[in-house]
Amino acid sequence: MHIAEGYLPPVHAAAWGVASAPFVVHGVRALTREVRSNPESTLLLGASGAFTFVLSALKIPSVTGSCSHPTGTGLGAILFRPPVMAVLGTITLLFQALLLAHGGLTTLGANVFSMAVVGPWAGYGTYWLLRRSSVPLMVSVFFGAFVADLSTYCVTSVQLALAFPDPGSGVLGALAKFGGIFAVTQLPLAVSEGLLTVLVMRLLTQSSKGELTRLGILLPGARKPGTETKTAGASA
Amino acid sequence: MSRNAKINTLLLLVVAALAVLPLLLGLGDHKEEPFTGADAEAETAITEIDPDYEPWFSPLYEPPSGEVESALFSLQAAIGAGVLAYYFGLRRGRRQGEERALAAATAPVTTDAAKVTRAATGDE
């Protein structure tokens, strides 16, 4: 989903930058508030950012015969809400733009909009709706991460189609072309990302029950006494 | 292996299968250069749609070779994996510590008075 440096016309690049900026500024505020009011959440925040770092560095072969990478933004969006992810995603994109020549500074706004704004919001929205409909936690997490991943690549396709409409078939023709490159390639990867996010969430429910309860992922009072009686029973 | 560990392993296996199957089935064979990045393919598509388009800005720093680039990508993944491993390791250690302290505090209470408890926790 990284639109390469200089590959968006200046007007488009500027417009996406303007569109993304308020989300990132709002995200920085949300992040500072979270860290101030819950200093112990810093660790899990770091882990969420790290998850994005790992996943967006892994280029995985796909059914279309090309490679692409997951985004890893669904996990953080579900845990800490999308605004926080706008910041963590932007940090990842900056790292890649500055050190790897992957993406770019002129296209940062567009890439932030797809990966750090729309992806997290779409993923979180999906997760929230499913949870509201009493869908089990891990199923909701899977689809949340799946949608966060796939929607990011759909937005990239739209961004490129708007900037480079096909001379014959217009924006829609170009959308089909870019969608074929990005969205179809991304389908199995989005499944992988969903499964990996479920895996990490499972590990978190085993290791960080208190934290997940505070964040509203797990219901309060569900399990904690169980572990205590178990250890007491084992040692008695 | 516990049921939890089995499910986690299964999840990893499915992810690995999803990545390896396209290679095994030769799904890239119809291409001149199989399994290139989708980002690069998009650049090609742009030049197909608008052959006159010239990128108007170039990266400030570009890795001088594919090797250096892959090293930097690995660095990115390694940093992320390191932080994740630190997080889960720390959580596990803390949980074990808490459980041990709890066991030390509760076990003697069932047998005898608070004096023993103090001695036991002091021991830990």
PDB file of N, CA and C in Angstrom, chain A residues 2-99:
ATOM      1  N   HIS A   2       2.161   1.097   0.036  1.00  0.00           N
ATOM      2  CA  HIS A   2       3.006   2.285   0.035  1.00  0.00           C
ATOM      3  C   HIS A   2       3.036   2.897  -1.360  1.00  0.00           C
ATOM      4  N   ILE A   3       2.487   4.083  -1.483  1.00  0.00           N
ATOM      5  CA  ILE A   3       2.633   4.792  -2.747  1.00  0.00           C
ATOM      6  C   ILE A   3       4.042   5.397  -2.731  1.00  0.00           C
ATOM      7  N   ALA A   4       4.801   5.107  -3.782  1.00  0.00           N
ATOM      8  CA  ALA A   4       6.218   5.473  -3.783  1.00  0.00           C
ATOM      9  C   ALA A   4       6.407   6.981  -3.832  1.00  0.00           C
ATOM     10  N   GLU A   5       7.588   7.391  -3.350  1.00  0.00           N
ATOM     11  CA  GLU A   5       7.939   8.814  -3.296  1.00  0.00           C
ATOM     12  C   GLU A   5       7.761   9.474  -4.667  1.00  0.00           C
ATOM     13  N   GLY A   6       7.048  10.605  -4.681  1.00  0.00           N
ATOM     14  CA  GLY A   6       6.882  11.364  -5.914  1.00  0.00           C
ATOM     15  C   GLY A   6       5.839  10.819  -6.866  1.00  0.00           C
ATOM     16  N   TYR A   7       5.169   9.730  -6.483  1.00  0.00           N
ATOM     17  CA  TYR A   7       4.227   9.105  -7.410  1.00  0.00           C
ATOM     18  C   TYR A   7       2.795   9.613  -7.257  1.00  0.00           C
ATOM     19  N   LEU A   8       2.585  10.631  -6.443  1.00  0.00           N
ATOM     20  CA  LEU A   8       1.281  11.293  -6.445  1.00  0.00           C
ATOM     21  C   LEU A   8       1.519  12.727  -6.901  1.00  0.00           C
ATOM     22  N   PRO A   9       0.687  13.232  -7.816  1.00  0.00           N
ATOM     23  CA  PRO A   9       0.850  14.628  -8.249  1.00  0.00           C
ATOM     24  C   PRO A   9       0.751  15.546  -7.033  1.00  0.00           C
ATOM     25  N   PRO A  10       1.502  16.674  -7.046  1.00  0.00           N
ATOM     26  CA  PRO A  10       1.584  17.559  -5.873  1.00  0.00           C
ATOM     27  C   PRO A  10       0.229  17.895  -5.252  1.00  0.00           C
ATOM     28  N   VAL A  11      -0.779  18.200  -6.090  1.00  0.00           N
ATOM     29  CA  VAL A  11      -2.081  18.591  -5.520  1.00  0.00           C
ATOM     30  C   VAL A  11      -2.666  17.445  -4.699  1.00  0.00           C
ATOM     31  N   HIS A  12      -2.601  16.226  -5.244  1.00  0.00           N
ATOM     32  CA  HIS A  12      -3.134  15.062  -4.529  1.00  0.00           C
ATOM     33  C   HIS A  12      -2.344  14.826  -3.241  1.00  0.00           C
ATOM     34  N   ALA A  13      -1.005  14.903  -3.359  1.00  0.00           N
ATOM     35  CA  ALA A  13      -0.156  14.671  -2.192  1.00  0.00           C
ATOM     36  C   ALA A  13      -0.531  15.640  -1.084  1.00  0.00           C
ATOM     37  N   ALA A  14      -0.690  16.937  -1.444  1.00  0.00           N
ATOM     38  CA  ALA A  14      -1.017  17.943  -0.447  1.00  0.00           C
ATOM     39  C   ALA A  14      -2.401  17.682   0.143  1.00  0.00           C
ATOM     40  N   ALA A  15      -3.368  17.331  -0.708  1.00  0.00           N
ATOM     41  CA  ALA A  15      -4.735  17.120  -0.230  1.00  0.00           C
ATOM     42  C   ALA A  15      -4.795  15.983   0.787  1.00  0.00           C
ATOM     43  N   TRP A  16      -4.092  14.876   0.499  1.00  0.00           N
ATOM     44  CA  TRP A  16      -4.112  13.747   1.441  1.00  0.00           C
ATOM     45  C   TRP A  16      -3.381  14.101   2.726  1.00  0.00           C
ATOM     46  N   GLY A  17      -2.351  14.951   2.586  1.00  0.00           N
ATOM     47  CA  GLY A  17      -1.646  15.416   3.781  1.00  0.00           C
ATOM     48  C   GLY A  17      -2.582  16.211   4.673  1.00  0.00           C
ATOM     49  N   VAL A  18      -3.366  17.120   4.038  1.00  0.00           N
ATOM     50  CA  VAL A  18      -4.315  17.937   4.794  1.00  0.00           C
ATOM     51  C   VAL A  18      -5.382  17.047   5.425  1.00  0.00           C
ATOM     52  N   ALA A  19      -5.808  16.021   4.699  1.00  0.00           N
ATOM     53  CA  ALA A  19      -6.846  15.129   5.228  1.00  0.00           C
ATOM     54  C   ALA A  19      -6.339  14.328   6.432  1.00  0.00           C
ATOM     55  N   SER A  20      -5.069  13.934   6.396  1.00  0.00           N
ATOM     56  CA  SER A  20      -4.529  13.081   7.460  1.00  0.00           C
ATOM     57  C   SER A  20      -4.143  13.853   8.711  1.00  0.00           C
ATOM     58  N   ALA A  21      -3.648  15.089   8.502  1.00  0.00           N
ATOM     59  CA  ALA A  21      -3.060  15.841   9.614  1.00  0.00           C
ATOM     60  C   ALA A  21      -3.947  15.902  10.860  1.00  0.00           C
ATOM     61  N   PRO A  22      -5.240  16.272  10.741  1.00  0.00           N
ATOM     62  CA  PRO A  22      -6.047  16.366  11.967  1.00  0.00           C
ATOM     63  C   PRO A  22      -6.126  15.039  12.724  1.00  0.00           C
ATOM     64  N   PHE A  23      -6.165  13.930  12.005  1.00  0.00           N
ATOM     65  CA  PHE A  23      -6.244  12.621  12.664  1.00  0.00           C
ATOM     66  C   PHE A  23      -4.973  12.348  13.464  1.00  0.00           C
ATOM     67  N   VAL A  24      -3.824  12.727  12.872  1.00  0.00           N
ATOM     68  CA  VAL A  24      -2.561  12.468  13.568  1.00  0.00           C
ATOM     69  C   VAL A  24      -2.448  13.377  14.792  1.00  0.00           C
ATOM     70  N   VAL A  25      -2.810  14.654  14.632  1.00  0.00           N
ATOM     71  CA  VAL A  25      -2.746  15.589  15.765  1.00  0.00           C
ATOM     72  C   VAL A  25      -3.668  15.103  16.885  1.00  0.00           C
ATOM     73  N   HIS A  26      -4.892  14.745  16.520  1.00  0.00           N
ATOM     74  CA  HIS A  26      -5.845  14.218  17.503  1.00  0.00           C
ATOM     75  C   HIS A  26      -5.283  12.955  18.149  1.00  0.00           C
ATOM     76  N   GLY A  27      -4.630  12.119  17.339  1.00  0.00           N
ATOM     77  CA  GLY A  27      -4.054  10.880  17.847  1.00  0.00           C
ATOM     78  C   GLY A  27      -2.955  11.136  18.859  1.00  0.00           C
ATOM     79  N   VAL A  28      -2.099  12.141  18.585  1.00  0.00           N
ATOM     80  CA  VAL A  28      -1.021  12.465  19.529  1.00  0.00           C
ATOM     81  C   VAL A  28      -1.621  12.863  20.864  1.00  0.00           C
ATOM     82  N   ARG A  29      -2.707  13.659  20.822  1.00  0.00           N
ATOM     83  CA  ARG A  29      -3.373  14.054  22.071  1.00  0.00           C
ATOM     84  C   ARG A  29      -3.925  12.837  22.789  1.00  0.00           C
ATOM     85  N   ALA A  30      -4.593  11.960  22.039  1.00  0.00           N
ATOM     86  CA  ALA A  30      -5.198  10.771  22.657  1.00  0.00           C
ATOM     87  C   ALA A  30      -4.119   9.897  23.292  1.00  0.00           C
ATOM     88  N   LEU A  31      -2.983   9.798  22.577  1.00  0.00           N
ATOM     89  CA  LEU A  31      -1.884   8.966  23.069  1.00  0.00           C
ATOM     90  C   LEU A  31      -1.300   9.545  24.356  1.00  0.00           C
ATOM     91  N   THR A  32      -1.072  10.881  24.365  1.00  0.00           N
ATOM     92  CA  THR A  32      -0.519  11.509  25.571  1.00  0.00           C
ATOM     93  C   THR A  32      -1.476  11.335  26.745  1.00  0.00           C
ATOM     94  N   ARG A  33      -2.775  11.501  26.488  1.00  0.00           N
ATOM     95  CA  ARG A  33      -3.765  11.349  27.552  1.00  0.00           C
ATOM     96  C   ARG A  33      -3.714   9.934  28.108  1.00  0.00           C
ATOM     97  N   GLU A  34      -3.647   8.953  27.200  1.00  0.00           N
ATOM     98  CA  GLU A  34      -3.630   7.553  27.627  1.00  0.00           C
ATOM     99  C   GLU A  34      -2.409   7.261  28.497  1.00  0.00           C
ATOM    100  N   VAL A  35      -1.240   7.743  28.045  1.00  0.00           N
ATOM    101  CA  VAL A  35      -0.012   7.463  28.789  1.00  0.00           C
ATOM    102  C   VAL A  35      -0.024   8.169  30.142  1.00  0.00           C
ATOM    103  N   ARG A  36      -0.571   9.420  30.172  1.00  0.00           N
ATOM    104  CA  ARG A  36      -0.615  10.150  31.448  1.00  0.00           C
ATOM    105  C   ARG A  36      -1.541   9.493  32.438  1.00  0.00           C
ATOM    106  N   SER A  37      -2.728   9.116  31.976  1.00  0.00           N
ATOM    107  CA  SER A  37      -3.712   8.597  32.938  1.00  0.00           C
ATOM    108  C   SER A  37      -3.453   7.133  33.272  1.00  0.00           C
ATOM    109  N   ASN A  38      -2.816   6.399  32.376  1.00  0.00           N
ATOM    110  CA  ASN A  38      -2.498   4.994  32.659  1.00  0.00           C
ATOM    111  C   ASN A  38      -1.060   4.683  32.270  1.00  0.00           C
ATOM    112  N   PRO A  39      -0.109   5.126  33.113  1.00  0.00           N
ATOM    113  CA  PRO A  39       1.300   4.922  32.749  1.00  0.00           C
ATOM    114  C   PRO A  39       1.631   3.454  32.489  1.00  0.00           C
ATOM    115  N   GLU A  40       0.881   2.552  33.147  1.00  0.00           N
ATOM    116  CA  GLU A  40       1.201   1.128  32.964  1.00  0.00           C
ATOM    117  C   GLU A  40       0.818   0.628  31.577  1.00  0.00           C
ATOM    118  N   SER A  41       0.017   1.415  30.845  1.00  0.00           N
ATOM    119  CA  SER A  41      -0.364   0.961  29.511  1.00  0.00           C
ATOM    120  C   SER A  41       0.737   1.217  28.479  1.00  0.00           C
ATOM    121  N   THR A  42       1.794   1.954  28.871  1.00  0.00           N
ATOM    122  CA  THR A  42       2.880   2.262  27.943  1.00  0.00           C
ATOM    123  C   THR A  42       3.457   1.000  27.310  1.00  0.00           C
ATOM    124  N   LEU A  43       3.599  -0.032  28.145  1.00  0.00           N
ATOM    125  CA  LEU A  43       4.185  -1.282  27.652  1.00  0.00           C
ATOM    126  C   LEU A  43       3.334  -1.895  26.548  1.00  0.00           C
ATOM    127  N   LEU A  44       2.024  -1.970  26.794  1.00  0.00           N
ATOM    128  CA  LEU A  44       1.142  -2.579  25.808  1.00  0.00           C
ATOM    129  C   LEU A  44       1.049  -1.703  24.554  1.00  0.00           C
ATOM    130  N   LEU A  45       1.127  -0.384  24.757  1.00  0.00           N
ATOM    131  CA  LEU A  45       1.171   0.523  23.603  1.00  0.00           C
ATOM    132  C   LEU A  45       2.395   0.211  22.754  1.00  0.00           C
ATOM    133  N   GLY A  46       3.531   0.038  23.424  1.00  0.00           N
ATOM    134  CA  GLY A  46       4.757  -0.301  22.714  1.00  0.00           C
ATOM    135  C   GLY A  46       4.610  -1.610  21.967  1.00  0.00           C
ATOM    136  N   ALA A  47       3.962  -2.571  22.606  1.00  0.00           N
ATOM    137  CA  ALA A  47       3.771  -3.871  21.967  1.00  0.00           C
ATOM    138  C   ALA A  47       2.871  -3.741  20.735  1.00  0.00           C
ATOM    139  N   SER A  48       1.840  -2.894  20.820  1.00  0.00           N
ATOM    140  CA  SER A  48       0.951  -2.689  19.664  1.00  0.00           C
ATOM    141  C   SER A  48       1.714  -2.060  18.505  1.00  0.00           C
ATOM    142  N   GLY A  49       2.554  -1.066  18.824  1.00  0.00           N
ATOM    143  CA  GLY A  49       3.370  -0.454  17.785  1.00  0.00           C
ATOM    144  C   GLY A  49       4.331  -1.467  17.206  1.00  0.00           C
ATOM    145  N   ALA A  50       4.896  -2.312  18.066  1.00  0.00           N
ATOM    146  CA  ALA A  50       5.852  -3.325  17.620  1.00  0.00           C
ATOM    147  C   ALA A  50       5.189  -4.314  16.664  1.00  0.00           C
ATOM    148  N   PHE A  51       3.923  -4.640  16.943  1.00  0.00           N
ATOM    149  CA  PHE A  51       3.189  -5.571  16.083  1.00  0.00           C
ATOM    150  C   PHE A  51       3.076  -4.991  14.667  1.00  0.00           C
ATOM    151  N   THR A  52       2.766  -3.696  14.581  1.00  0.00           N
ATOM    152  CA  THR A  52       2.708  -3.035  13.273  1.00  0.00           C
ATOM    153  C   THR A  52       4.072  -3.032  12.600  1.00  0.00           C
ATOM    154  N   PHE A  53       5.112  -2.811  13.407  1.00  0.00           N
ATOM    155  CA  PHE A  53       6.482  -2.805  12.880  1.00  0.00           C
ATOM    156  C   PHE A  53       6.819  -4.149  12.236  1.00  0.00           C
ATOM    157  N   VAL A  54       6.529  -5.220  12.949  1.00  0.00           N
ATOM    158  CA  VAL A  54       6.855  -6.555  12.424  1.00  0.00           C
ATOM    159  C   VAL A  54       6.040  -6.840  11.169  1.00  0.00           C
ATOM    160  N   LEU A  55       4.721  -6.700  11.287  1.00  0.00           N
ATOM    161  CA  LEU A  55       3.860  -7.134  10.174  1.00  0.00           C
ATOM    162  C   LEU A  55       4.093  -6.325   8.906  1.00  0.00           C
ATOM    163  N   SER A  56       4.357  -5.016   9.056  1.00  0.00           N
ATOM    164  CA  SER A  56       4.502  -4.233   7.830  1.00  0.00           C
ATOM    165  C   SER A  56       5.890  -4.412   7.217  1.00  0.00           C
ATOM    166  N   ALA A  57       6.772  -5.148   7.903  1.00  0.00           N
ATOM    167  CA  ALA A  57       8.086  -5.439   7.311  1.00  0.00           C
ATOM    168  C   ALA A  57       8.073  -6.770   6.576  1.00  0.00           C
ATOM    169  N   LEU A  58       7.031  -7.576   6.794  1.00  0.00           N
ATOM    170  CA  LEU A  58       6.997  -8.920   6.207  1.00  0.00           C
ATOM    171  C   LEU A  58       6.291  -8.898   4.864  1.00  0.00           C
ATOM    172  N   LYS A  59       7.049  -9.123   3.800  1.00  0.00           N
ATOM    173  CA  LYS A  59       6.418  -9.206   2.489  1.00  0.00           C
ATOM    174  C   LYS A  59       6.145 -10.664   2.186  1.00  0.00           C
ATOM    175  N   ILE A  60       4.880 -10.960   1.987  1.00  0.00           N
ATOM    176  CA  ILE A  60       4.447 -12.351   1.899  1.00  0.00           C
ATOM    177  C   ILE A  60       3.884 -12.634   0.508  1.00  0.00           C
ATOM    178  N   PRO A  61       4.236 -13.799  -0.079  1.00  0.00           N
ATOM    179  CA  PRO A  61       3.710 -14.153  -1.394  1.00  0.00           C
ATOM    180  C   PRO A  61       2.192 -14.334  -1.341  1.00  0.00           C
ATOM    181  N   SER A  62       1.540 -13.972  -2.445  1.00  0.00           N
ATOM    182  CA  SER A  62       0.081 -14.111  -2.463  1.00  0.00           C
ATOM    183  C   SER A  62      -0.386 -14.797  -3.746  1.00  0.00           C
ATOM    184  N   VAL A  63      -1.686 -15.074  -3.802  1.00  0.00           N
ATOM    185  CA  VAL A  63      -2.255 -15.852  -4.908  1.00  0.00           C
ATOM    186  C   VAL A  63      -2.078 -15.212  -6.274  1.00  0.00           C
ATOM    187  N   THR A  64      -1.883 -13.886  -6.320  1.00  0.00           N
ATOM    188  CA  THR A  64      -1.770 -13.213  -7.609  1.00  0.00           C
ATOM    189  C   THR A  64      -0.369 -13.344  -8.202  1.00  0.00           C
ATOM    190  N   GLY A  65       0.538 -14.009  -7.471  1.00  0.00           N
ATOM    191  CA  GLY A  65       1.894 -14.140  -7.978  1.00  0.00           C
ATOM    192  C   GLY A  65       2.746 -12.921  -7.664  1.00  0.00           C
ATOM    193  N   SER A  66       2.243 -12.057  -6.776  1.00  0.00           N
ATOM    194  CA  SER A  66       3.077 -10.949  -6.320  1.00  0.00           C
ATOM    195  C   SER A  66       3.110 -10.975  -4.794  1.00  0.00           C
ATOM    196  N   CYS A  67       3.927 -10.088  -4.229  1.00  0.00           N
ATOM    197  CA  CYS A  67       4.081 -10.065  -2.781  1.00  0.00           C
ATOM    198  C   CYS A  67       3.491  -8.788  -2.216  1.00  0.00           C
ATOM    199  N   SER A  68       2.981  -8.891  -1.029  1.00  0.00           N
ATOM    200  CA  SER A  68       2.528  -7.695  -0.339  1.00  0.00           C
ATOM    201  C   SER A  68       2.687  -7.921   1.160  1.00  0.00           C
ATOM    202  N   HIS A  69       2.386  -6.906   1.956  1.00  0.00           N
ATOM    203  CA  HIS A  69       2.591  -7.089   3.393  1.00  0.00           C
ATOM    204  C   HIS A  69       1.346  -6.687   4.158  1.00  0.00           C
ATOM    205  N   PRO A  70       1.147  -7.314   5.340  1.00  0.00           N
ATOM    206  CA  PRO A  70       0.033  -6.905   6.203  1.00  0.00           C
ATOM    207  C   PRO A  70       0.339  -5.536   6.816  1.00  0.00           C
ATOM    208  N   THR A  71      -0.602  -5.001   7.573  1.00  0.00           N
ATOM    209  CA  THR A  71      -0.377  -3.681   8.160  1.00  0.00           C
ATOM    210  C   THR A  71      -0.235  -3.743   9.682  1.00  0.00           C
ATOM    211  N   GLY A  72      -0.904  -4.686  10.321  1.00  0.00           N
ATOM    212  CA  GLY A  72      -0.780  -4.819  11.773  1.00  0.00           C
ATOM    213  C   GLY A  72      -1.466  -3.731  12.576  1.00  0.00           C
ATOM    214  N   THR A  73      -2.351  -2.965  11.935  1.00  0.00           N
ATOM    215  CA  THR A  73      -2.968  -1.847  12.660  1.00  0.00           C
ATOM    216  C   THR A  73      -4.238  -2.249  13.405  1.00  0.00           C
ATOM    217  N   GLY A  74      -4.809  -3.401  13.050  1.00  0.00           N
ATOM    218  CA  GLY A  74      -6.071  -3.810  13.679  1.00  0.00           C
ATOM    219  C   GLY A  74      -5.931  -4.016  15.181  1.00  0.00           C
ATOM    220  N   LEU A  75      -4.845  -4.652  15.604  1.00  0.00           N
ATOM    221  CA  LEU A  75      -4.646  -4.970  17.022  1.00  0.00           C
ATOM    222  C   LEU A  75      -4.682  -3.716  17.895  1.00  0.00           C
ATOM    223  N   GLY A  76      -3.841  -2.734  17.533  1.00  0.00           N
ATOM    224  CA  GLY A  76      -3.785  -1.504  18.320  1.00  0.00           C
ATOM    225  C   GLY A  76      -5.102  -0.748  18.292  1.00  0.00           C
ATOM    226  N   ALA A  77      -5.782  -0.774  17.135  1.00  0.00           N
ATOM    227  CA  ALA A  77      -7.057  -0.059  17.026  1.00  0.00           C
ATOM    228  C   ALA A  77      -8.097  -0.676  17.956  1.00  0.00           C
ATOM    229  N   ILE A  78      -8.100  -2.016  18.040  1.00  0.00           N
ATOM    230  CA  ILE A  78      -9.055  -2.693  18.922  1.00  0.00           C
ATOM    231  C   ILE A  78      -8.695  -2.437  20.389  1.00  0.00           C
ATOM    232  N   LEU A  79      -7.402  -2.474  20.701  1.00  0.00           N
ATOM    233  CA  LEU A  79      -6.972  -2.307  22.093  1.00  0.00           C
ATOM    234  C   LEU A  79      -7.128  -0.870  22.569  1.00  0.00           C
ATOM    235  N   PHE A  80      -6.593   0.078  21.767  1.00  0.00           N
ATOM    236  CA  PHE A  80      -6.492   1.456  22.243  1.00  0.00           C
ATOM    237  C   PHE A  80      -7.330   2.440  21.457  1.00  0.00           C
ATOM    238  N   ARG A  81      -8.179   1.968  20.551  1.00  0.00           N
ATOM    239  CA  ARG A  81      -8.988   2.840  19.695  1.00  0.00           C
ATOM    240  C   ARG A  81      -8.137   3.428  18.565  1.00  0.00           C
ATOM    241  N   PRO A  82      -8.811   3.749  17.465  1.00  0.00           N
ATOM    242  CA  PRO A  82      -8.111   4.170  16.247  1.00  0.00           C
ATOM    243  C   PRO A  82      -7.212   5.405  16.373  1.00  0.00           C
ATOM    244  N   PRO A  83      -7.586   6.466  17.147  1.00  0.00           N
ATOM    245  CA  PRO A  83      -6.710   7.646  17.155  1.00  0.00           C
ATOM    246  C   PRO A  83      -5.267   7.320  17.533  1.00  0.00           C
ATOM    247  N   VAL A  84      -5.092   6.437  18.522  1.00  0.00           N
ATOM    248  CA  VAL A  84      -3.743   6.075  18.950  1.00  0.00           C
ATOM    249  C   VAL A  84      -2.991   5.417  17.793  1.00  0.00           C
ATOM    250  N   MET A  85      -3.702   4.616  17.025  1.00  0.00           N
ATOM    251  CA  MET A  85      -3.078   3.909  15.899  1.00  0.00           C
ATOM    252  C   MET A  85      -2.642   4.872  14.802  1.00  0.00           C
ATOM    253  N   ALA A  86      -3.323   6.020  14.689  1.00  0.00           N
ATOM    254  CA  ALA A  86      -2.916   7.017  13.691  1.00  0.00           C
ATOM    255  C   ALA A  86      -1.481   7.431  13.945  1.00  0.00           C
ATOM    256  N   VAL A  87      -1.102   7.523  15.237  1.00  0.00           N
ATOM    257  CA  VAL A  87       0.265   7.924  15.586  1.00  0.00           C
ATOM    258  C   VAL A  87       1.233   6.766  15.347  1.00  0.00           C
ATOM    259  N   LEU A  88       0.903   5.583  15.873  1.00  0.00           N
ATOM    260  CA  LEU A  88       1.816   4.448  15.756  1.00  0.00           C
ATOM    261  C   LEU A  88       2.027   4.077  14.278  1.00  0.00           C
ATOM    262  N   GLY A  89       0.952   4.148  13.481  1.00  0.00           N
ATOM    263  CA  GLY A  89       1.075   3.860  12.044  1.00  0.00           C
ATOM    264  C   GLY A  89       1.948   4.879  11.340  1.00  0.00           C
ATOM    265  N   THR A  90       1.796   6.150  11.726  1.00  0.00           N
ATOM    266  CA  THR A  90       2.600   7.204  11.103  1.00  0.00           C
ATOM    267  C   THR A  90       4.081   7.000  11.415  1.00  0.00           C
ATOM    268  N   ILE A  91       4.379   6.606  12.651  1.00  0.00           N
ATOM    269  CA  ILE A  91       5.787   6.356  13.021  1.00  0.00           C
ATOM    270  C   ILE A  91       6.369   5.252  12.130  1.00  0.00           C
ATOM    271  N   THR A  92       5.605   4.174  11.956  1.00  0.00           N
ATOM    272  CA  THR A  92       6.066   3.075  11.117  1.00  0.00           C
ATOM    273  C   THR A  92       6.306   3.552   9.682  1.00  0.00           C
ATOM    274  N   LEU A  93       5.352   4.322   9.152  1.00  0.00           N
ATOM    275  CA  LEU A  93       5.477   4.793   7.768  1.00  0.00           C
ATOM    276  C   LEU A  93       6.662   5.738   7.613  1.00  0.00           C
ATOM    277  N   LEU A  94       6.921   6.564   8.648  1.00  0.00           N
ATOM    278  CA  LEU A  94       8.063   7.479   8.587  1.00  0.00           C
ATOM    279  C   LEU A  94       9.377   6.704   8.563  1.00  0.00           C
ATOM    280  N   PHE A  95       9.465   5.686   9.421  1.00  0.00           N
ATOM    281  CA  PHE A  95      10.654   4.835   9.456  1.00  0.00           C
ATOM    282  C   PHE A  95      10.927   4.273   8.072  1.00  0.00           C
ATOM    283  N   GLN A  96       9.866   3.750   7.436  1.00  0.00           N
ATOM    284  CA  GLN A  96      10.042   3.123   6.127  1.00  0.00           C
ATOM    285  C   GLN A  96      10.361   4.157   5.050  1.00  0.00           C
ATOM    286  N   ALA A  97       9.755   5.341   5.145  1.00  0.00           N
ATOM    287  CA  ALA A  97       9.993   6.364   4.136  1.00  0.00           C
ATOM    288  C   ALA A  97      11.417   6.898   4.227  1.00  0.00           C
ATOM    289  N   LEU A  98      11.910   7.070   5.460  1.00  0.00           N
ATOM    290  CA  LEU A  98      13.217   7.702   5.633  1.00  0.00           C
ATOM    291  C   LEU A  98      14.374   6.722   5.450  1.00  0.00           C
ATOM    292  N   LEU A  99      14.210   5.487   5.952  1.00  0.00           N
ATOM    293  CA  LEU A  99      15.341   4.561   5.940  1.00  0.00           C
ATOM    294  C   LEU A  99      15.293   3.569   4.789  1.00  0.00           C
TER     295      LEU A  99
END
